[in-house]
Amino acid sequence: MLDPAAWHGVPQEASTGALPGWDRVEEVVRDAHARYADERRGSVADYIPVLAEVDPELFGLAVIEVGGGLHDAGDALHPFSIQSISKMFVYALAIQEHGHERVREIVGVNNTGLAFNSVMALELNDGHPMNPMVNAGAIATTALMPGATSVEQWERMREGLSAFAGRPLSLDGVVYASEAATNDRNRALGRLLRSYGRLAGDPDEVVDVYTRQCALGVTAHDLAVMGATLADGGVNPVTGERVVSADVCRDTLAVVASTGLYERSGDWLFEIGLPAKSGVSGGIVAIAPGKGAVAGFSPRLDEAGNSVRSQMAVGYLSRALGLNLFASSAVPHPASSPASPSAPLELS
Ligand code: GLN
């Protein structure tokens, strides 16, 4: 439910390259939290049993600047499972390991236009996943993690995602157990990929690593740090550690721009103009390259599985902070200056 009325009347600021000063960002983050405090539309995910038990009122926001400035509001430090947002960071790690072309060939870079757990999308494309930000493509991406065993792959992945967050992330065992007991559909996707010859290794083991990556515990603050690392050419702005290359960030963000909110990615890009990734536990992180990242967490979802309140608040923040990649405002034109030597163009 991406409702443009959510930021009706908020002027579309266009920034020329930097976030406004720390104080202004802090003020806008507080405003955003207050503005959507009473938003209650949508419903929590229940296809993973334990997610249905979460407090639907939780609402956290965080902005991290590439210069290291930090802003948190509300439940920004409340832990939840990262879910689909892991796909973006695992994809970055896979490109770092195997390169742009190989991952593009194996997984693809296009939106399927179908739901995140679609089986039909695979069948329609000869088993090619097409899109690394939905389950089939993410499972194929997980299979690319380095490691001789699935235990090693999981450990490498956990370390990589922790480097993005700037702190050791750990598995939420309750969410993992709940999803592992009910993930027949993802196991079916794994086996289908295998049947098309598009998955190396044991599909059940790959899906197990994928289920673990989705159950990694994070906060909205963590998501903003992780996103800000992609905004900062691959260097974590809080720890100073290089996690991936700048090329990997560019590739990842290009794919996420058209796929990050599943089949609603076009609506999001049209309204907000930033690459963003969402997950069924209610998180969203939007990345403004060269500036920072904006994260939201609130469990109630729309029909596509995107948090209603996080979309609104992250959308508001992106707009108020001047982050839309497609927005510009005219600079004073040299031809209009009396000092300009150039003659006006003659149009015939
Ligand atoms: N773990 C979830 C699943 O595979 C992730 C989906 C999501 O966040 N959209 O179904």
PDB file of N, CA, C and O in Angstrom, residues 16 52 176 187 209 260 266 299 327:
ATOM      1  N   THR A  16      21.777  18.782  -3.889  1.00  0.00           N
ATOM      2  CA  THR A  16      22.801  18.745  -4.927  1.00  0.00           C
ATOM      3  C   THR A  16      23.973  17.844  -4.553  1.00  0.00           C
ATOM      4  O   THR A  16      24.991  17.868  -5.198  1.00  0.00           O
ATOM      5  N   ALA A  52       3.692 -13.779  13.384  1.00  0.00           N
ATOM      6  CA  ALA A  52       2.328 -13.349  13.727  1.00  0.00           C
ATOM      7  C   ALA A  52       2.226 -12.910  15.185  1.00  0.00           C
ATOM      8  O   ALA A  52       1.275 -12.230  15.566  1.00  0.00           O
ATOM      9  N   TYR A 176      14.213 -18.745  13.094  1.00  0.00           N
ATOM     10  CA  TYR A 176      14.772 -19.789  12.220  1.00  0.00           C
ATOM     11  C   TYR A 176      13.966 -21.084  12.354  1.00  0.00           C
ATOM     12  O   TYR A 176      13.550 -21.677  11.351  1.00  0.00           O
ATOM     13  N   ARG A 187      11.606 -24.752  -0.155  1.00  0.00           N
ATOM     14  CA  ARG A 187      12.279 -26.013  -0.506  1.00  0.00           C
ATOM     15  C   ARG A 187      11.858 -26.470  -1.904  1.00  0.00           C
ATOM     16  O   ARG A 187      12.652 -26.997  -2.664  1.00  0.00           O
ATOM     17  N   VAL A 209      20.545 -22.602   4.443  1.00  0.00           N
ATOM     18  CA  VAL A 209      21.395 -21.410   4.626  1.00  0.00           C
ATOM     19  C   VAL A 209      20.555 -20.155   4.351  1.00  0.00           C
ATOM     20  O   VAL A 209      20.628 -19.163   5.086  1.00  0.00           O
ATOM     21  N   GLY A 260      13.586  -4.159  -5.519  1.00  0.00           N
ATOM     22  CA  GLY A 260      13.649  -4.231  -4.050  1.00  0.00           C
ATOM     23  C   GLY A 260      12.316  -4.340  -3.333  1.00  0.00           C
ATOM     24  O   GLY A 260      12.252  -4.843  -2.216  1.00  0.00           O
ATOM     25  N   GLY A 266       8.242  -0.643  -9.208  1.00  0.00           N
ATOM     26  CA  GLY A 266       8.036   0.502 -10.106  1.00  0.00           C
ATOM     27  C   GLY A 266       7.307   1.629  -9.394  1.00  0.00           C
ATOM     28  O   GLY A 266       7.673   2.806  -9.529  1.00  0.00           O
ATOM     29  N   PRO A 299       5.759  -3.580  11.765  1.00  0.00           N
ATOM     30  CA  PRO A 299       5.391  -4.908  11.259  1.00  0.00           C
ATOM     31  C   PRO A 299       4.178  -5.014  10.336  1.00  0.00           C
ATOM     32  O   PRO A 299       4.053  -6.023   9.650  1.00  0.00           O
ATOM     33  N   ALA A 327      15.295  13.709  -9.075  1.00  0.00           N
ATOM     34  CA  ALA A 327      14.849  15.100  -8.904  1.00  0.00           C
ATOM     35  C   ALA A 327      16.016  16.055  -9.115  1.00  0.00           C
ATOM     36  O   ALA A 327      17.137  15.788  -8.681  1.00  0.00           O
TER      37      ALA A 327
END
